[in-house]
mmCIF file of C-alpha atoms and ligand atoms in Angstrom:
data_model
loop_
_atom_site.group_PDB
_atom_site.id
_atom_site.type_symbol
_atom_site.label_atom_id
_atom_site.label_comp_id
_atom_site.label_asym_id
_atom_site.label_seq_id
_atom_site.Cartn_x
_atom_site.Cartn_y
_atom_site.Cartn_z
ATOM 1 C CA MET A 3 71.338 112.006 63.216
ATOM 2 C CA SER A 4 70.047 109.964 66.143
ATOM 3 C CA GLU A 5 69.986 106.867 63.918
ATOM 4 C CA THR A 6 73.699 107.271 63.232
ATOM 5 C CA VAL A 7 74.339 107.560 66.952
ATOM 6 C CA MET A 8 72.146 104.547 67.655
ATOM 7 C CA SER A 9 73.869 102.372 65.098
ATOM 8 C CA ASP A 10 77.267 103.511 66.343
ATOM 9 C CA THR A 11 76.162 102.628 69.871
ATOM 10 C CA ALA A 12 74.931 99.234 68.762
ATOM 11 C CA GLN A 13 78.122 98.553 66.852
ATOM 12 C CA ARG A 14 80.281 99.549 69.810
ATOM 13 C CA GLN A 15 78.342 97.187 72.043
ATOM 14 C CA ALA A 16 78.514 94.374 69.509
ATOM 15 C CA LEU A 17 82.291 94.773 69.235
ATOM 16 C CA ALA A 18 82.770 94.745 72.986
ATOM 17 C CA GLU A 19 82.500 91.011 73.450
ATOM 18 C CA GLU A 20 84.926 90.147 70.675
ATOM 19 C CA LEU A 21 87.453 92.780 71.831
ATOM 20 C CA ASP A 22 87.152 91.583 75.387
ATOM 21 C CA SER A 23 88.431 88.115 74.504
ATOM 22 C CA PHE A 24 91.642 89.784 73.265
ATOM 23 C CA ASN A 25 91.925 91.989 76.384
ATOM 24 C CA CYS A 26 90.992 95.044 74.354
ATOM 25 C CA ARG A 27 88.125 97.489 74.486
ATOM 26 C CA ILE A 28 86.781 100.637 72.846
ATOM 27 C CA ALA A 29 85.024 103.517 74.561
ATOM 28 C CA GLN A 30 81.328 102.849 75.208
ATOM 29 C CA PRO A 31 78.644 105.539 75.441
ATOM 30 C CA THR A 32 78.030 104.519 79.054
ATOM 31 C CA ASP A 33 81.641 105.285 80.020
ATOM 32 C CA GLY A 34 82.260 108.474 81.976
ATOM 33 C CA PRO A 35 84.445 111.147 80.386
ATOM 34 C CA LEU A 36 88.113 110.230 80.020
ATOM 35 C CA PHE A 37 89.220 113.584 81.464
ATOM 36 C CA THR A 38 87.693 116.287 83.593
ATOM 37 C CA ARG A 39 88.547 119.959 83.065
ATOM 38 C CA GLU A 40 90.006 120.080 86.570
ATOM 39 C CA PRO A 41 90.398 117.596 89.463
ATOM 40 C CA GLN A 42 87.098 116.219 90.772
ATOM 41 C CA SER A 43 88.062 114.563 94.030
ATOM 42 C CA THR A 44 85.683 112.172 95.767
ATOM 43 C CA MET A 45 87.515 112.941 99.014
ATOM 44 C CA GLN A 46 85.465 115.055 101.416
ATOM 45 C CA ALA A 47 86.807 117.897 103.513
ATOM 46 C CA ALA A 48 86.798 116.691 107.114
ATOM 47 C CA HIS A 49 87.219 117.952 110.686
ATOM 48 C CA TRP A 50 87.922 115.926 113.854
ATOM 49 C CA LYS A 51 87.497 117.622 117.238
ATOM 50 C CA ALA A 52 90.046 117.107 120.015
ATOM 51 C CA ALA A 53 87.439 116.231 122.678
ATOM 52 C CA ASP A 54 85.895 113.505 120.474
ATOM 53 C CA LEU A 55 89.311 112.043 119.641
ATOM 54 C CA ALA A 56 90.372 112.026 123.314
ATOM 55 C CA ARG A 57 87.229 110.120 124.301
ATOM 56 C CA LEU A 58 87.601 107.611 121.464
ATOM 57 C CA LEU A 59 91.298 107.049 122.186
ATOM 58 C CA GLU A 60 90.548 106.296 125.816
ATOM 59 C CA LYS A 61 87.904 103.851 124.653
ATOM 60 C CA ILE A 62 90.191 101.944 122.283
ATOM 61 C CA GLY A 63 92.924 102.000 124.955
ATOM 62 C CA ALA A 64 90.556 100.250 127.360
ATOM 63 C CA SER A 65 89.156 97.730 124.890
ATOM 64 C CA ILE A 66 91.924 96.827 122.403
ATOM 65 C CA LYS A 67 95.078 94.967 123.377
ATOM 66 C CA LEU A 68 98.403 95.056 121.593
ATOM 67 C CA GLU A 69 99.060 91.567 120.338
ATOM 68 C CA ALA A 70 102.265 89.707 119.613
ATOM 69 C CA GLY A 71 103.438 90.384 116.069
ATOM 70 C CA GLY A 72 103.813 94.090 116.436
ATOM 71 C CA GLN A 73 100.293 95.361 116.026
ATOM 72 C CA ARG A 74 99.772 99.010 116.672
ATOM 73 C CA ARG A 75 96.748 100.412 118.504
ATOM 74 C CA THR A 76 95.605 103.213 116.245
ATOM 75 C CA LEU A 77 92.578 105.365 115.616
ATOM 76 C CA ARG A 78 92.456 105.914 111.857
ATOM 77 C CA LEU A 79 91.196 109.182 110.427
ATOM 78 C CA ALA A 80 88.784 107.993 107.737
ATOM 79 C CA ASN A 81 87.085 109.727 104.833
ATOM 80 C CA ARG A 82 83.539 109.005 103.651
ATOM 81 C CA GLY A 83 84.498 109.749 100.052
ATOM 82 C CA LEU A 84 87.342 107.225 99.909
ATOM 83 C CA PRO A 85 87.418 103.414 100.158
ATOM 84 C CA PHE A 86 90.267 103.696 102.699
ATOM 85 C CA GLY A 87 92.761 106.195 104.018
ATOM 86 C CA THR A 88 92.514 109.839 105.021
ATOM 87 C CA THR A 89 93.311 111.333 101.596
ATOM 88 C CA PRO A 90 93.844 109.771 98.152
ATOM 89 C CA THR A 91 97.478 109.005 99.100
ATOM 90 C CA LEU A 92 97.886 109.332 102.882
ATOM 91 C CA TRP A 93 96.820 107.385 105.957
ATOM 92 C CA ALA A 94 96.733 109.401 109.149
ATOM 93 C CA SER A 95 96.241 107.544 112.431
ATOM 94 C CA ILE A 96 96.563 108.440 116.062
ATOM 95 C CA GLN A 97 98.632 105.850 117.889
ATOM 96 C CA TYR A 98 97.788 105.179 121.534
ATOM 97 C CA ILE A 99 100.361 103.259 123.561
ATOM 98 C CA LEU A 100 100.026 102.336 127.228
ATOM 99 C CA PRO A 101 102.798 102.150 129.847
ATOM 100 C CA GLY A 102 104.900 99.023 129.406
ATOM 101 C CA GLU A 103 103.712 98.240 125.891
ATOM 102 C CA ILE A 104 106.004 97.434 122.965
ATOM 103 C CA ALA A 105 105.016 97.947 119.341
ATOM 104 C CA THR A 106 107.405 95.387 117.873
ATOM 105 C CA ALA A 107 109.869 95.842 115.018
ATOM 106 C CA HIS A 108 108.818 95.740 111.378
ATOM 107 C CA ARG A 109 109.479 97.553 108.125
ATOM 108 C CA HIS A 110 107.520 98.422 104.997
ATOM 109 C CA THR A 111 107.790 100.235 101.672
ATOM 110 C CA ALA A 112 105.305 102.874 102.806
ATOM 111 C CA SER A 113 107.149 105.931 104.129
ATOM 112 C CA ALA A 114 106.013 107.020 107.576
ATOM 113 C CA LEU A 115 106.366 109.786 110.097
ATOM 114 C CA ARG A 116 105.431 110.286 113.703
ATOM 115 C CA PHE A 117 104.528 113.642 115.256
ATOM 116 C CA ILE A 118 104.244 113.508 119.031
ATOM 117 C CA MET A 119 100.963 114.911 120.381
ATOM 118 C CA GLN A 120 100.946 114.091 124.102
ATOM 119 C CA GLY A 121 102.862 112.310 126.826
ATOM 120 C CA ARG A 122 106.445 111.389 127.508
ATOM 121 C CA GLY A 123 108.569 108.346 128.189
ATOM 122 C CA ALA A 124 108.229 106.410 124.930
ATOM 123 C CA ASP A 125 111.125 105.815 122.589
ATOM 124 C CA THR A 126 111.365 104.624 119.037
ATOM 125 C CA ILE A 127 114.233 102.768 117.364
ATOM 126 C CA VAL A 128 114.642 103.502 113.643
ATOM 127 C CA ASP A 129 117.345 101.523 111.809
ATOM 128 C CA GLY A 130 119.351 101.144 115.023
ATOM 129 C CA GLU A 131 118.982 104.744 116.210
ATOM 130 C CA ARG A 132 117.002 105.335 119.375
ATOM 131 C CA TYR A 133 115.113 108.544 120.084
ATOM 132 C CA GLU A 134 112.982 109.597 122.999
ATOM 133 C CA MET A 135 109.687 110.960 121.725
ATOM 134 C CA ASN A 136 108.571 114.248 123.233
ATOM 135 C CA GLU A 137 105.706 116.578 122.408
ATOM 136 C CA GLY A 138 106.164 118.329 119.059
ATOM 137 C CA ASP A 139 109.036 116.113 117.840
ATOM 138 C CA LEU A 140 108.950 114.749 114.306
ATOM 139 C CA VAL A 141 110.501 111.311 113.773
ATOM 140 C CA LEU A 142 110.852 109.794 110.301
ATOM 141 C CA THR A 143 110.527 106.166 109.272
ATOM 142 C CA PRO A 144 111.748 106.197 105.656
ATOM 143 C CA ALA A 145 110.751 103.374 103.295
ATOM 144 C CA MET A 146 112.038 99.976 104.512
ATOM 145 C CA ALA A 147 113.597 101.365 107.710
ATOM 146 C CA TRP A 148 113.122 98.980 110.661
ATOM 147 C CA HIS A 149 111.122 100.561 113.472
ATOM 148 C CA ASP A 150 109.714 99.653 116.865
ATOM 149 C CA HIS A 151 108.377 101.642 119.801
ATOM 150 C CA GLU A 152 108.335 101.104 123.558
ATOM 151 C CA HIS A 153 106.523 103.077 126.229
ATOM 152 C CA LYS A 154 108.526 103.323 129.459
ATOM 153 C CA GLY A 155 106.485 106.168 130.963
ATOM 154 C CA ASP A 156 103.560 105.922 133.359
ATOM 155 C CA LYS A 157 100.706 107.564 131.433
ATOM 156 C CA PRO A 158 99.270 106.781 127.977
ATOM 157 C CA MET A 159 101.162 108.338 125.115
ATOM 158 C CA ILE A 160 99.644 109.681 121.900
ATOM 159 C CA TRP A 161 101.210 110.489 118.574
ATOM 160 C CA LEU A 162 100.177 111.065 114.973
ATOM 161 C CA ASP A 163 101.302 108.557 112.338
ATOM 162 C CA VAL A 164 101.097 109.455 108.669
ATOM 163 C CA LEU A 165 102.009 106.962 105.927
ATOM 164 C CA ASP A 166 101.722 107.052 102.123
ATOM 165 C CA ILE A 167 99.944 103.658 102.126
ATOM 166 C CA SER A 168 97.359 104.514 99.462
ATOM 167 C CA LEU A 169 100.039 105.845 97.109
ATOM 168 C CA VAL A 170 102.155 102.709 97.545
ATOM 169 C CA ARG A 171 99.047 100.520 97.126
ATOM 170 C CA SER A 172 98.009 102.285 93.926
ATOM 171 C CA MET A 173 101.421 101.403 92.485
ATOM 172 C CA HIS A 174 101.187 97.799 93.730
ATOM 173 C CA ALA A 175 104.517 98.266 95.510
ATOM 174 C CA THR A 176 103.590 97.077 98.999
ATOM 175 C CA PHE A 177 106.214 95.118 100.944
ATOM 176 C CA PHE A 178 106.039 94.368 104.659
ATOM 177 C CA GLU A 179 108.386 92.380 106.871
ATOM 178 C CA GLY A 180 108.130 91.575 110.570
ATOM 179 C CA SER A 181 111.141 90.980 112.780
ATOM 180 C CA ALA A 182 111.783 87.899 114.895
ATOM 181 C CA THR A 183 113.090 90.141 117.695
ATOM 182 C CA PRO A 184 110.598 92.576 119.261
ATOM 183 C CA ARG A 185 113.120 95.426 119.531
ATOM 184 C CA GLN A 186 116.156 96.195 117.379
ATOM 185 C CA ALA A 187 119.692 96.382 118.714
ATOM 186 C CA VAL A 188 120.790 99.993 119.189
ATOM 187 C CA LEU A 189 123.972 101.351 117.581
ATOM 188 C CA ASP A 190 126.959 102.459 119.710
ATOM 189 C CA ILE A 191 125.982 106.047 118.979
ATOM 190 C CA PRO A 192 122.196 105.799 119.359
ATOM 191 C CA ASP A 193 121.433 109.275 117.963
ATOM 192 C CA HIS A 194 123.908 109.009 115.098
ATOM 193 C CA SER A 195 121.986 110.894 112.378
ATOM 194 C CA TYR A 196 121.008 113.729 114.709
ATOM 195 C CA ARG A 197 124.646 114.240 115.754
ATOM 196 C CA ARG A 198 125.727 114.329 112.107
ATOM 197 C CA TYR A 199 122.984 116.497 110.628
ATOM 198 C CA GLY A 200 120.738 117.784 113.414
ATOM 199 C CA SER A 201 122.066 121.333 113.368
ATOM 200 C CA ALA A 202 120.926 121.578 109.721
ATOM 201 C CA ILE A 203 123.438 124.391 109.141
ATOM 202 C CA MET A 204 126.617 122.267 109.383
ATOM 203 C CA ARG A 205 127.607 118.789 108.284
ATOM 204 C CA PRO A 206 130.681 116.639 108.875
ATOM 205 C CA LEU A 207 133.642 117.344 106.625
ATOM 206 C CA ASN A 208 134.225 114.610 104.017
ATOM 207 C CA ASP A 209 130.736 113.252 104.572
ATOM 208 C CA ARG A 210 130.043 110.584 101.937
ATOM 209 C CA ASN A 211 126.239 110.556 102.222
ATOM 210 C CA THR A 212 124.385 111.646 99.086
ATOM 211 C CA PRO A 213 121.046 113.462 99.189
ATOM 212 C CA GLU A 214 118.926 110.735 97.500
ATOM 213 C CA LEU A 215 118.101 109.343 100.927
ATOM 214 C CA ASN A 216 117.560 111.840 103.722
ATOM 215 C CA PRO A 217 119.930 110.632 106.470
ATOM 216 C CA LEU A 218 118.301 112.678 109.271
ATOM 217 C CA LEU A 219 115.696 110.723 111.257
ATOM 218 C CA VAL A 220 114.611 113.202 113.934
ATOM 219 C CA TYR A 221 113.518 116.860 113.990
ATOM 220 C CA PRO A 222 113.184 117.969 117.626
ATOM 221 C CA ALA A 223 110.369 120.359 118.557
ATOM 222 C CA ALA A 224 112.629 123.029 120.064
ATOM 223 C CA ARG A 225 114.706 123.454 116.877
ATOM 224 C CA ALA A 226 111.714 123.484 114.520
ATOM 225 C CA GLN A 227 109.820 125.968 116.668
ATOM 226 C CA GLU A 228 112.861 128.231 116.983
ATOM 227 C CA ALA A 229 113.114 128.294 113.183
ATOM 228 C CA LEU A 230 109.432 129.206 112.985
ATOM 229 C CA ARG A 231 109.906 131.988 115.534
ATOM 230 C CA LEU A 232 112.747 133.454 113.465
ATOM 231 C CA ALA A 233 110.733 133.182 110.248
ATOM 232 C CA ALA A 234 107.719 134.906 111.808
ATOM 233 C CA ALA A 235 109.584 138.245 111.491
ATOM 234 C CA LEU A 236 109.843 137.798 107.704
ATOM 235 C CA PRO A 237 107.173 138.976 105.244
ATOM 236 C CA PRO A 238 104.288 136.481 105.499
ATOM 237 C CA ASP A 239 103.056 134.209 102.729
ATOM 238 C CA PRO A 240 99.596 135.333 101.500
ATOM 239 C CA PHE A 241 98.161 131.786 101.655
ATOM 240 C CA ASP A 242 100.006 130.131 104.542
ATOM 241 C CA ASP A 243 101.219 133.102 106.640
ATOM 242 C CA THR A 244 104.435 131.667 108.167
ATOM 243 C CA ALA A 245 105.127 128.114 107.041
ATOM 244 C CA LEU A 246 108.382 126.150 107.115
ATOM 245 C CA GLU A 247 108.964 122.783 105.542
ATOM 246 C CA TYR A 248 111.024 120.086 107.280
ATOM 247 C CA VAL A 249 113.915 119.402 104.911
ATOM 248 C CA ASN A 250 116.535 116.883 103.959
ATOM 249 C CA PRO A 251 119.636 118.746 105.235
ATOM 250 C CA LEU A 252 121.741 117.480 102.322
ATOM 251 C CA ASP A 253 119.772 119.144 99.536
ATOM 252 C CA GLY A 254 116.966 121.213 101.086
ATOM 253 C CA GLY A 255 114.351 118.914 99.536
ATOM 254 C CA PRO A 256 111.417 117.445 101.466
ATOM 255 C CA ALA A 257 112.262 115.331 104.533
ATOM 256 C CA LEU A 258 110.555 112.300 102.930
ATOM 257 C CA PRO A 259 110.488 111.707 99.150
ATOM 258 C CA THR A 260 106.684 111.527 98.878
ATOM 259 C CA ILE A 261 105.368 113.268 102.008
ATOM 260 C CA GLY A 262 105.638 116.965 102.835
ATOM 261 C CA THR A 263 105.797 118.054 106.484
ATOM 262 C CA VAL A 264 105.267 121.684 107.457
ATOM 263 C CA LEU A 265 105.220 123.696 110.669
ATOM 264 C CA GLN A 266 102.982 126.721 110.295
ATOM 265 C CA SER A 267 102.000 129.712 112.389
ATOM 266 C CA LEU A 268 99.140 132.127 111.855
ATOM 267 C CA ARG A 269 99.563 135.624 113.297
ATOM 268 C CA PRO A 270 96.854 136.928 115.635
ATOM 269 C CA GLY A 271 93.822 138.041 113.656
ATOM 270 C CA VAL A 272 95.205 136.986 110.280
ATOM 271 C CA HIS A 273 92.873 135.910 107.480
ATOM 272 C CA THR A 274 94.848 134.323 104.649
ATOM 273 C CA GLN A 275 94.047 134.637 100.980
ATOM 274 C CA ALA A 276 92.178 131.668 99.496
ATOM 275 C CA HIS A 277 93.951 129.313 97.115
ATOM 276 C CA ARG A 278 93.795 125.797 95.778
ATOM 277 C CA HIS A 279 96.377 123.306 94.667
ATOM 278 C CA THR A 280 96.710 119.684 93.651
ATOM 279 C CA GLY A 281 97.719 117.421 96.509
ATOM 280 C CA SER A 282 95.902 116.679 99.739
ATOM 281 C CA VAL A 283 96.626 117.992 103.236
ATOM 282 C CA VAL A 284 96.111 116.786 106.809
ATOM 283 C CA TYR A 285 96.324 119.447 109.520
ATOM 284 C CA TYR A 286 96.936 118.998 113.244
ATOM 285 C CA VAL A 287 96.287 122.076 115.390
ATOM 286 C CA MET A 288 99.038 122.327 118.032
ATOM 287 C CA ARG A 289 97.807 125.514 119.684
ATOM 288 C CA GLY A 290 95.459 128.412 119.088
ATOM 289 C CA LYS A 291 91.904 128.988 117.948
ATOM 290 C CA GLY A 292 90.766 129.680 114.445
ATOM 291 C CA ALA A 293 88.860 128.582 111.383
ATOM 292 C CA THR A 294 89.580 127.085 108.008
ATOM 293 C CA VAL A 295 87.121 127.529 105.163
ATOM 294 C CA VAL A 296 87.231 124.616 102.698
ATOM 295 C CA ASN A 297 85.078 124.855 99.567
ATOM 296 C CA GLY A 298 82.668 127.106 101.462
ATOM 297 C CA THR A 299 82.434 124.975 104.631
ATOM 298 C CA THR A 300 83.854 126.598 107.763
ATOM 299 C CA PHE A 301 85.642 124.402 110.306
ATOM 300 C CA GLU A 302 86.041 126.193 113.656
ATOM 301 C CA TRP A 303 89.125 124.628 115.216
ATOM 302 C CA GLY A 304 91.024 124.598 118.501
ATOM 303 C CA ALA A 305 94.106 122.861 119.907
ATOM 304 C CA GLY A 306 94.175 119.106 119.257
ATOM 305 C CA ASP A 307 91.786 119.188 116.264
ATOM 306 C CA PHE A 308 92.537 117.630 112.881
ATOM 307 C CA MET A 309 91.393 118.648 109.409
ATOM 308 C CA ALA A 310 91.755 117.097 105.983
ATOM 309 C CA ILE A 311 91.683 119.151 102.780
ATOM 310 C CA PRO A 312 90.936 117.422 99.443
ATOM 311 C CA PRO A 313 92.953 118.039 96.271
ATOM 312 C CA TRP A 314 92.032 121.271 94.459
ATOM 313 C CA ALA A 315 89.719 122.429 97.276
ATOM 314 C CA VAL A 316 89.651 126.189 97.809
ATOM 315 C CA HIS A 317 90.811 126.946 101.347
ATOM 316 C CA GLU A 318 91.730 129.860 103.593
ATOM 317 C CA HIS A 319 92.763 130.147 107.254
ATOM 318 C CA ILE A 320 91.682 132.527 110.006
ATOM 319 C CA ASN A 321 93.257 133.036 113.428
ATOM 320 C CA ARG A 322 90.340 133.970 115.717
ATOM 321 C CA SER A 323 92.608 135.303 118.475
ATOM 322 C CA ASP A 324 93.692 138.959 118.536
ATOM 323 C CA ASP A 325 96.749 138.324 120.693
ATOM 324 C CA THR A 326 97.938 134.718 120.329
ATOM 325 C CA PRO A 327 99.521 133.067 117.289
ATOM 326 C CA ALA A 328 98.155 129.672 116.238
ATOM 327 C CA MET A 329 100.528 126.815 115.420
ATOM 328 C CA LEU A 330 99.695 123.961 113.071
ATOM 329 C CA PHE A 331 101.527 120.876 111.849
ATOM 330 C CA GLN A 332 100.698 120.010 108.252
ATOM 331 C CA VAL A 333 101.278 116.815 106.283
ATOM 332 C CA ASN A 334 100.763 116.710 102.521
ATOM 333 C CA ASP A 335 101.558 114.629 99.442
ATOM 334 C CA ILE A 336 102.890 117.581 97.450
ATOM 335 C CA PRO A 337 106.468 116.183 97.100
ATOM 336 C CA ALA A 338 105.011 113.156 95.263
ATOM 337 C CA LEU A 339 102.952 115.397 92.971
ATOM 338 C CA ARG A 340 105.937 117.628 92.208
ATOM 339 C CA LYS A 341 108.101 114.650 91.297
ATOM 340 C CA LEU A 342 105.420 113.428 88.895
ATOM 341 C CA GLY A 343 104.951 116.862 87.310
ATOM 342 C CA LEU A 344 101.407 117.099 88.679
ATOM 343 C CA TYR A 345 101.671 120.023 91.080
ATOM 344 C CA ARG A 346 99.513 123.035 90.178
ATOM 345 C CA GLU A 347 98.268 125.896 92.309
ATOM 346 C CA GLU A 348 96.289 129.093 91.933
ATOM 347 C CA ALA A 349 95.046 131.964 94.033
ATOM 348 C CA VAL A 350 91.252 132.263 94.264
ATOM 349 C CA ASP A 351 89.278 135.453 94.670
ATOM 350 C CA VAL A 352 86.519 134.038 96.871
ATOM 351 C CA ALA A 353 84.204 137.058 96.453
ATOM 352 C CA GLU A 354 84.595 136.802 92.675
ATOM 353 C CA ALA A 355 84.025 133.008 92.678
ATOM 354 C CA GLY A 356 80.913 133.462 94.858
ATOM 355 C CA ARG A 357 79.370 135.856 92.296
ATOM 356 C CA ASN A 358 79.655 133.319 89.454
HETATM 357 O O1 GTQ B 427 103.928 102.568 114.070
HETATM 358 O O2 GTQ B 427 104.821 101.350 112.554
HETATM 359 O O3 GTQ B 427 99.574 104.023 112.347
HETATM 360 O O4 GTQ B 427 103.331 100.547 110.524
HETATM 361 C C1 GTQ B 427 100.233 102.416 110.764
HETATM 362 C C2 GTQ B 427 101.218 101.531 110.310
HETATM 363 C C3 GTQ B 427 101.658 102.992 112.599
HETATM 364 C C4 GTQ B 427 103.873 102.001 112.967
HETATM 365 C C5 GTQ B 427 100.475 103.152 111.901
HETATM 366 C C6 GTQ B 427 102.408 101.388 111.004
HETATM 367 C C7 GTQ B 427 102.621 102.127 112.176
HETATM 368 FE FE1 FE2 B 428 105.253 100.670 110.702
#
């Protein structure tokens, strides 16, 4: 028996060199398995604390200059289990911009979003539309949209950037173009897309836009939070409590084709049911105090913290307060997985799983 295996092994190795010269190969005994029964992510669950991030941001603000050419000053949320990026598909960074600074115009195939964490007085121009950025606003930078930012306020400003850089890289579809002019010209109606679609319940009569490209570039905090407040009276979701996805107003699909964005609230004292799903998630805690258990590790979080949840990791959320709801902003790659037919989810009985 073992002789047969040995000779097969020897023959496979002997063939390897010849096959290689024709750009072919056969499986070798040293290869890992072709498939695993379920996802085995190298990404590690991670938690960043607000106080640490604040200190580090101040440090990079004091020691790193913005240079000509449109560099951004960002603190990247890294993962020890990945060669780069925050999750297998997403890059999450915290952008720190000082009064008077301009992050000059460029565009890229990676889709991007900004979620404003702190400060006021900065604006962004996206494909000729200019928006002031205020706390809790979501601004989109769809693939190949020109974008630049300028801070006209008097205190540092901080926002979250999330891009699907690792997804675009894995498909070898990276394009990047810088602009000769630092800032774009602004259209006659600078908030054009918001005036057309911002209500999300009405749209202009005889509108010719089709849903393939979400035309709406900004989702103001007040409108999103009002929607969440209304939804909080509905029966909760067992896994996410109250969670609303930012949508393309033309078809109700995700705001960006590859990236999911979600505003979520956890009722006082709630402890959600555990589940797992394909796709990775980055959480930003806007307010409240609670915990998230990821594959048995408990992250105790407060306002300003970030967390990253690997694909197929079992997770559940707890609001530690008895009287105050918690609010979280969530970014995921689930729209990309759905489009590729790769989205799967299941509830997990944690007590049952623990016994096995
Ligand atoms: O502001 O355009 O954090 O292009 C990473 C890449 C921000 C941006 C990031 C970018 C930007
Ligand atoms: Fe960019």
